[in-house]
Coordinates of C-alpha atoms and ligand atoms in Angstrom, one line a residue:
X1 CA -43.7 -28.4 -21.0
X2 CA -44.7 -25.8 -18.4
X3 CA -42.9 -25.7 -15.1
X4 CA -45.9 -26.4 -13.0
X5 CA -46.5 -29.7 -14.8
X6 CA -43.0 -31.0 -14.1
X7 CA -42.8 -33.6 -11.3
X8 CA -41.4 -32.3 -8.1
X9 CA -38.1 -34.1 -8.3
X10 CA -37.3 -32.9 -11.9
X11 CA -38.3 -29.4 -10.8
X12 CA -36.0 -29.5 -7.9
X13 CA -33.2 -30.9 -10.2
X14 CA -33.6 -28.1 -12.6
X15 CA -33.6 -25.6 -9.8
X16 CA -30.5 -27.2 -8.3
X17 CA -28.5 -27.0 -11.4
X18 CA -29.7 -23.5 -12.3
X19 CA -28.8 -22.1 -8.8
X20 CA -25.9 -24.3 -7.9
X21 CA -23.1 -23.1 -10.3
X22 CA -23.8 -19.5 -9.3
X23 CA -24.0 -19.9 -5.7
X24 CA -21.8 -22.8 -4.8
X25 CA -18.4 -21.8 -5.5
X26 CA -17.6 -19.9 -2.4
X27 CA -19.0 -23.0 -0.3
X28 CA -17.0 -25.6 -2.3
X29 CA -13.6 -24.3 -2.0
X30 CA -11.6 -23.0 1.0
X31 CA -13.8 -24.7 3.6
X32 CA -10.8 -24.2 5.9
X33 CA -8.3 -21.4 5.4
X34 CA -6.2 -22.0 2.3
X35 CA -2.7 -23.5 2.8
X36 CA 0.2 -23.4 0.6
X37 CA 3.2 -21.3 -0.7
X38 CA 3.3 -17.9 -2.4
X39 CA 6.3 -16.6 -4.4
X40 CA 6.1 -12.9 -3.3
X41 CA 7.4 -12.5 0.2
X42 CA 10.8 -14.1 -0.7
X43 CA 11.3 -14.1 -4.4
X44 CA 9.2 -11.0 -5.4
X45 CA 10.0 -10.4 -9.1
X46 CA 12.4 -13.1 -9.3
X47 CA 10.0 -15.8 -9.4
X48 CA 10.1 -18.1 -12.4
X49 CA 9.2 -21.4 -13.8
X50 CA 12.0 -23.5 -12.3
X51 CA 11.6 -21.8 -9.0
X52 CA 7.8 -22.6 -8.8
X53 CA 8.7 -26.3 -9.7
X54 CA 11.3 -26.3 -7.0
X55 CA 8.9 -25.0 -4.3
X56 CA 6.5 -27.6 -5.3
X57 CA 9.2 -30.3 -5.0
X58 CA 10.1 -28.9 -1.6
X59 CA 6.5 -28.8 -0.3
X60 CA 6.4 -32.6 -0.9
X61 CA 9.9 -33.4 0.2
X62 CA 9.7 -31.2 3.3
X63 CA 6.5 -32.9 4.6
X64 CA 4.6 -29.6 4.1
X65 CA 2.1 -31.3 1.6
X66 CA 1.4 -34.1 4.3
X67 CA 0.8 -31.3 6.9
X68 CA -1.8 -29.7 4.6
X69 CA 0.0 -27.3 2.3
X70 CA -1.6 -27.6 -1.1
X71 CA -1.7 -24.4 -3.1
X72 CA 1.4 -23.3 -5.0
X73 CA 0.8 -19.7 -5.7
X74 CA 2.7 -17.6 -8.4
X75 CA 2.3 -13.9 -7.5
X76 CA 3.0 -10.8 -9.8
X77 CA 5.3 -10.7 -12.8
X78 CA 4.5 -13.8 -14.7
X79 CA 2.7 -11.8 -17.3
X80 CA 3.8 -11.0 -20.8
X81 CA 2.0 -9.2 -23.6
X82 CA -1.5 -9.7 -25.2
X83 CA -1.6 -10.7 -28.8
X84 CA -3.9 -9.1 -31.5
X85 CA -6.8 -11.2 -30.2
X86 CA -6.4 -10.0 -26.7
X87 CA -5.1 -13.2 -25.4
X88 CA -2.5 -12.8 -22.6
X89 CA 0.8 -14.7 -22.9
X90 CA 3.3 -15.5 -20.2
X91 CA 6.7 -13.7 -20.3
X92 CA 10.2 -15.5 -20.7
X93 CA 10.4 -16.4 -17.1
X94 CA 7.3 -18.8 -17.8
X95 CA 7.6 -20.5 -21.0
X96 CA 4.6 -22.9 -20.7
X97 CA 2.2 -22.2 -17.9
X98 CA 0.0 -25.2 -18.7
X99 CA 3.0 -27.6 -18.4
X100 CA 3.9 -25.8 -15.1
X101 CA 0.3 -26.4 -13.9
X102 CA 0.6 -30.1 -15.0
X103 CA 3.8 -30.5 -13.2
X104 CA 2.3 -28.9 -9.8
X105 CA -0.9 -31.1 -10.2
X106 CA 1.3 -34.2 -10.9
X107 CA 2.6 -33.8 -7.3
X108 CA -0.9 -33.8 -5.9
X109 CA -0.8 -30.0 -5.4
X110 CA -2.8 -27.2 -6.7
X111 CA -1.6 -24.0 -8.6
X112 CA -2.4 -20.3 -8.1
X113 CA -1.9 -17.2 -10.2
X114 CA -2.2 -13.4 -9.8
X115 CA -3.7 -10.6 -11.7
X116 CA -5.3 -7.1 -11.2
X117 CA -8.7 -5.6 -12.2
X118 CA -6.7 -2.6 -13.5
X119 CA -4.7 -2.2 -16.7
X120 CA -1.6 -2.9 -14.9
X121 CA -0.5 -5.0 -11.9
X122 CA 1.2 -3.5 -9.0
X123 CA 4.7 -4.4 -10.5
X124 CA 3.6 -2.8 -13.8
X125 CA 2.8 -6.1 -15.7
X126 CA -0.4 -6.7 -17.9
X127 CA -3.7 -6.5 -15.7
X128 CA -7.0 -8.0 -16.7
X129 CA -9.1 -4.8 -17.3
X130 CA -11.4 -5.4 -20.3
X131 CA -10.2 -9.0 -20.6
X132 CA -11.7 -10.6 -17.6
X133 CA -13.6 -13.3 -19.4
X134 CA -10.8 -14.1 -21.6
X135 CA -8.3 -14.3 -18.7
X136 CA -10.5 -16.4 -16.5
X137 CA -10.9 -18.8 -19.5
X138 CA -7.2 -18.8 -20.0
X139 CA -6.7 -19.7 -16.3
X140 CA -9.1 -22.5 -16.5
X141 CA -7.5 -23.9 -19.7
X142 CA -4.2 -23.8 -17.9
X143 CA -5.7 -25.7 -15.0
X144 CA -5.5 -22.7 -12.4
X145 CA -7.1 -23.4 -9.0
X146 CA -6.5 -20.0 -7.3
X147 CA -6.6 -16.3 -8.2
X148 CA -5.3 -13.4 -6.1
X149 CA -6.8 -10.2 -7.7
X150 CA -5.0 -7.2 -6.6
X151 CA -6.5 -3.7 -7.0
X152 CA -3.3 -1.8 -7.8
X153 CA -3.6 0.3 -11.0
X154 CA -7.4 0.1 -10.8
X155 CA -7.3 3.0 -8.3
X156 CA -5.6 5.6 -10.4
X157 CA -6.7 4.5 -13.8
X158 CA -10.3 3.6 -13.2
X159 CA -11.5 4.7 -9.8
X160 CA -9.9 8.1 -9.8
X161 CA -10.4 8.9 -13.4
X162 CA -14.1 7.8 -13.6
X163 CA -15.1 9.2 -10.3
X164 CA -12.8 12.1 -9.3
X165 CA -13.3 13.2 -5.7
X166 CA -16.2 10.8 -5.1
X167 CA -15.0 7.9 -2.8
X168 CA -18.5 6.2 -2.5
X169 CA -18.7 6.0 -6.4
X170 CA -15.1 4.8 -6.4
X171 CA -15.9 2.0 -4.0
X172 CA -18.8 0.9 -6.2
X173 CA -16.5 0.6 -9.2
X174 CA -14.2 -1.5 -7.1
X175 CA -17.1 -3.7 -6.0
X176 CA -18.1 -4.1 -9.7
X177 CA -14.7 -5.0 -10.8
X178 CA -14.5 -7.9 -8.2
X179 CA -17.9 -8.9 -9.1
X180 CA -17.0 -9.0 -12.9
X181 CA -14.1 -11.4 -12.4
X182 CA -16.0 -13.6 -9.9
X183 CA -18.7 -14.0 -12.7
X184 CA -15.9 -14.7 -15.2
X185 CA -14.4 -17.3 -12.9
X186 CA -17.7 -19.0 -12.2
X187 CA -18.6 -19.1 -16.0
X188 CA -15.4 -21.4 -16.6
X189 CA -17.1 -24.0 -14.5
X190 CA -13.7 -24.6 -12.7
X191 CA -13.5 -24.3 -8.9
X192 CA -11.1 -21.4 -8.5
X193 CA -10.4 -20.0 -5.1
X194 CA -11.0 -16.1 -5.3
X195 CA -8.5 -14.1 -3.2
X196 CA -9.4 -10.4 -2.9
X197 CA -6.2 -8.1 -2.5
X198 CA -7.3 -4.5 -2.0
X199 CA -5.8 -4.0 1.5
X200 CA -9.0 -3.8 3.4
X201 CA -10.5 -0.8 1.7
X202 CA -14.2 0.0 2.3
X203 CA -14.5 -2.7 5.2
X204 CA -14.0 -5.4 2.7
X205 CA -14.9 -8.1 5.2
X206 CA -18.6 -6.8 5.0
X207 CA -19.0 -7.2 1.3
X208 CA -16.3 -9.6 0.1
X209 CA -18.5 -12.7 0.1
X210 CA -21.2 -11.0 -1.9
X211 CA -18.6 -10.7 -4.7
X212 CA -17.5 -14.1 -4.5
X213 CA -14.3 -13.7 -2.3
X214 CA -13.2 -16.7 -0.5
X215 CA -10.5 -14.6 1.4
X216 CA -9.8 -11.0 1.5
X217 CA -6.8 -9.0 2.6
X218 CA -7.7 -6.8 5.5
X219 CA -4.3 -4.9 5.5
X220 CA -1.3 -3.4 3.7
X221 CA 1.6 -5.5 2.7
X222 CA 3.3 -7.5 5.7
X223 CA 7.0 -7.3 6.2
X224 CA 9.4 -9.8 7.9
X225 CA 9.6 -7.9 11.2
X226 CA 7.6 -8.2 14.4
X227 CA 6.1 -4.7 14.1
X228 CA 4.6 -5.4 10.8
X229 CA 3.4 -8.8 11.9
X230 CA 1.8 -7.3 15.1
X231 CA 0.3 -4.4 13.1
X232 CA -1.5 -6.8 10.7
X233 CA -2.4 -9.1 13.6
X234 CA -4.0 -6.2 15.6
X235 CA -6.1 -5.2 12.7
X236 CA -7.9 -8.6 13.0
X237 CA -9.3 -7.8 16.4
X238 CA -13.0 -7.3 15.8
X239 CA -13.2 -9.2 12.5
X240 CA -14.0 -12.7 14.0
X241 CA -17.6 -12.8 13.1
X242 CA -16.8 -12.2 9.4
X243 CA -14.9 -15.4 9.0
X244 CA -16.7 -18.8 8.4
X245 CA -16.1 -21.9 6.1
X246 CA -15.4 -20.5 2.6
X247 CA -14.7 -16.9 3.8
X248 CA -11.7 -15.8 5.6
X249 CA -10.0 -12.6 6.7
X250 CA -6.5 -12.5 5.4
X251 CA -3.8 -10.6 7.4
X252 CA -1.4 -11.4 4.4
X253 CA 1.0 -14.2 3.8
X254 CA 3.5 -15.7 6.1
X255 CA 7.0 -14.3 6.8
X256 CA 7.9 -17.4 8.8
X257 CA 11.6 -18.1 7.9
X258 CA 12.2 -14.6 6.2
X259 CA 14.2 -11.6 7.3
X260 CA 15.8 -11.5 10.8
X261 CA 12.7 -13.1 12.7
X262 CA 14.0 -15.0 15.7
X263 CA 12.7 -18.5 16.6
X264 CA 10.3 -16.9 19.1
X265 CA 9.0 -14.4 16.5
X266 CA 8.6 -17.1 13.9
X267 CA 6.6 -19.2 16.5
X268 CA 4.6 -16.2 17.5
X269 CA 3.7 -15.2 14.0
X270 CA 2.6 -18.8 13.0
X271 CA 0.7 -19.3 16.2
X272 CA -1.3 -16.0 15.8
X273 CA -2.1 -16.7 12.2
X274 CA -3.6 -20.1 13.4
X275 CA -5.5 -18.3 16.2
X276 CA -6.9 -15.9 13.4
X277 CA -8.0 -18.7 11.3
X278 CA -5.7 -17.0 8.6
X279 CA -4.7 -18.6 5.3
X280 CA -1.3 -20.3 5.8
X281 CA 0.6 -19.4 2.9
X282 CA 4.3 -19.8 3.5
X283 CA 6.4 -17.0 1.9
X284 CA 9.9 -18.3 2.4
X285 CA 12.6 -19.9 0.2
X286 CA 11.7 -23.6 0.7
X287 CA 14.7 -24.9 -1.1
X288 CA 17.0 -23.5 1.6
X289 CA 14.7 -23.8 4.5
X290 CA 16.2 -24.6 7.9
X291 CA 15.0 -27.6 9.7
X292 CA 13.8 -25.4 12.6
X293 CA 11.6 -23.3 10.2
X294 CA 10.2 -26.6 8.6
X295 CA 9.4 -27.8 12.1
X296 CA 7.4 -24.4 12.9
X297 CA 5.6 -24.6 9.5
X298 CA 4.6 -28.3 9.9
X299 CA 3.6 -28.2 13.6
X300 CA 0.4 -30.3 13.2
X301 CA -1.1 -29.3 16.5
X302 CA -0.8 -25.6 15.5
X303 CA -2.1 -26.3 12.0
X304 CA -5.0 -28.0 13.6
X305 CA -6.0 -24.9 15.3
X306 CA -5.9 -22.8 12.0
X307 CA -7.8 -25.7 10.1
X308 CA -10.5 -26.3 12.8
X309 CA -13.5 -27.2 10.9
X310 CA -15.8 -24.8 12.8
X311 CA -14.0 -22.0 11.2
X312 CA -14.4 -19.6 14.1
X313 CA -11.6 -16.9 14.1
X314 CA -10.0 -16.2 17.5
X315 CA -10.5 -12.9 19.3
X316 CA -8.4 -10.8 21.7
X317 CA -9.7 -11.8 25.1
X318 CA -7.7 -9.3 27.0
X319 CA -4.7 -7.1 27.2
X320 CA -2.4 -6.5 30.2
X321 CA 0.3 -4.0 29.4
X322 CA 2.5 -5.8 26.9
X323 CA 0.9 -9.2 27.1
X324 CA -2.2 -10.1 25.0
X325 CA -4.4 -13.1 25.5
X326 CA -6.3 -14.3 22.6
X327 CA -8.8 -17.4 22.5
X328 CA -10.4 -19.2 19.8
X329 CA -13.2 -21.7 20.0
X330 CA -12.7 -25.0 18.4
X331 CA -14.9 -28.0 17.4
X332 CA -15.8 -30.4 20.2
X333 CA -16.0 -27.6 22.8
X334 CA -12.2 -27.3 22.9
X335 CA -10.5 -23.9 23.4
X336 CA -7.2 -22.5 22.0
X337 CA -5.4 -19.9 24.1
X338 CA -2.5 -17.8 22.9
X339 CA -0.5 -15.7 25.3
X340 CA 1.7 -13.2 23.5
X341 CA 4.6 -11.2 24.8
X342 CA 4.5 -8.0 22.5
X343 CA 7.0 -6.2 24.6
X344 CA 10.6 -5.6 23.2
X345 CA 12.2 -5.4 26.7
X346 CA 10.0 -7.5 28.8
X347 CA 12.1 -10.5 29.6
X348 CA 11.3 -13.8 31.2
X349 CA 12.7 -12.5 34.5
X350 CA 9.3 -10.5 34.8
X351 CA 6.5 -13.1 34.8
X352 CA 3.1 -12.3 33.5
X353 CA 0.0 -13.5 35.4
X354 CA -2.6 -15.5 33.4
X355 CA -6.1 -14.8 34.6
X356 CA -8.5 -17.6 33.3
X357 CA -11.5 -15.9 34.6
X358 CA -11.0 -13.0 32.1
X359 CA -12.1 -15.3 29.4
X360 CA -14.8 -17.3 31.4
X361 CA -12.9 -20.2 32.8
X362 CA -13.1 -21.2 36.4
X363 CA -10.8 -23.3 38.4
X364 CA -7.7 -25.2 37.3
X365 CA -7.6 -26.4 33.6
X366 CA -5.7 -29.1 31.8
X367 CA -3.9 -27.8 28.8
X368 CA -1.4 -28.8 26.3
X369 CA 1.6 -26.5 25.3
X370 CA 1.5 -27.0 21.4
X371 CA 5.1 -26.0 21.0
X372 CA 6.7 -28.3 23.6
X373 CA 3.9 -30.9 23.5
X374 CA 3.7 -30.9 27.4
X375 CA 0.7 -31.2 29.4
X376 CA 0.1 -28.3 31.9
X377 CA -2.1 -27.5 34.6
X378 CA -3.3 -23.9 34.3
X379 CA -4.6 -22.0 37.5
X380 CA -6.0 -18.6 38.1
X381 CA -3.3 -15.9 38.3
X382 CA -0.4 -18.3 37.6
X383 CA 2.9 -16.8 36.6
X384 CA 4.1 -17.3 33.1
X385 CA 7.5 -16.8 31.9
X386 CA 7.7 -15.6 28.2
X387 CA 10.7 -14.1 26.5
X388 CA 10.2 -11.0 24.3
X389 CA 8.0 -11.6 21.3
X390 CA 7.4 -15.2 22.4
X391 CA 4.2 -16.9 22.5
X392 CA 2.6 -19.8 24.6
X393 CA 0.0 -21.7 22.6
X394 CA -2.3 -23.9 24.5
X395 CA -5.1 -26.3 23.6
X396 CA -7.7 -26.9 26.5
X397 CA -9.7 -30.0 25.3
X398 CA -12.3 -29.6 28.1
X399 CA -12.6 -26.2 29.3
X400 CA -14.3 -25.6 32.6
Ligands
GAL501 C1 0.8 -5.9 -3.8 C2 0.3 -7.0 -2.9 C3 1.4 -8.0 -2.6 C4 2.0 -8.4 -3.8 C5 2.5 -7.3 -4.8 C6 2.8 -7.7 -6.2 O1 -0.2 -5.0 -3.9 O2 -0.2 -6.5 -1.6 O3 1.1 -9.1 -1.8 O4 1.0 -9.2 -4.5 O5 1.4 -6.4 -4.9 O6 3.2 -6.7 -7.1

């Protein structure tokens, strides 16, 4: 039958199915920033099957699942060797990946995995170069729901070898490598969140959606200290227009509960990631999580900012010395405001004055403090006391 003789409805159905599998993946997953847990920030190379099961158990037991944390993501160091057919096997730490995925799914959670477009991962394990389709099929057969694809050895082994001293050509090779894995994932027919990890090279936010990225790291690796957290946060200023449902800037996984972060720093880190519509991937040891850390990670009001369905990332509204004010437009016309004391030695003895007019509000405003739950009235120039590295996170339901 010639296409022109098909009834319109049949023609649209054919077009729908022809076009849909190719174009829909980015829209169907990660409509809000992915929430879950990732093994790297705390466990690094010590991640193993029992540890991942324990994390899944704790996500449920701690209330994190009910608060929206769904992905249990295995980072680097699960990979073993390829057999003579090129099929990748897990190493001894992960005896049966399919059984592990089934276990995570049985908890109502989803499971993520990690690879590199290069021959090796960052930790020197087997990468996907030359085996993209085979690996994507393997992930789908295991029931994987999320892939973090980390550039690593692709830089020296492919970009620098194939295009020495030619950065634009190197970047084209990088784009092609991400496109290749995207196509391989799509060909599996399984919805798999595609997370690009190439540290923000070549203004990744401008092209990541065109290679299937649902989220993309915009920075180098985060560390559990306020300088690193602040550096990664600052690099998001100016990127708000690149975020939208299905497509997120990723300032890296959470360090809440790690290192020596103070309660104020943990709150500030979590608040700012919510303002940035950042993925909320907890990176701490959930089995030994203190109640105060669980309370931060499960604050529903803060999570609601992050997960707001409009998907509009916040922006830095103004800076006054060591105090920064960020705002984020929310659905229903609401506004989130974060006031962050970035100073190391600026104590609550020295108040900061909040100028609502600098982000377009006029006259007194009713707001809710999302960490105390208290209602407040904001006024132009009001004094705010914030201790070093602390944050005031507000929701203004009806901004005037
Ligand atoms: C880095 C990446 C980290 C982690 C690590 C694993 O390149 O940024 O988040 O995945 O590799 O080796």
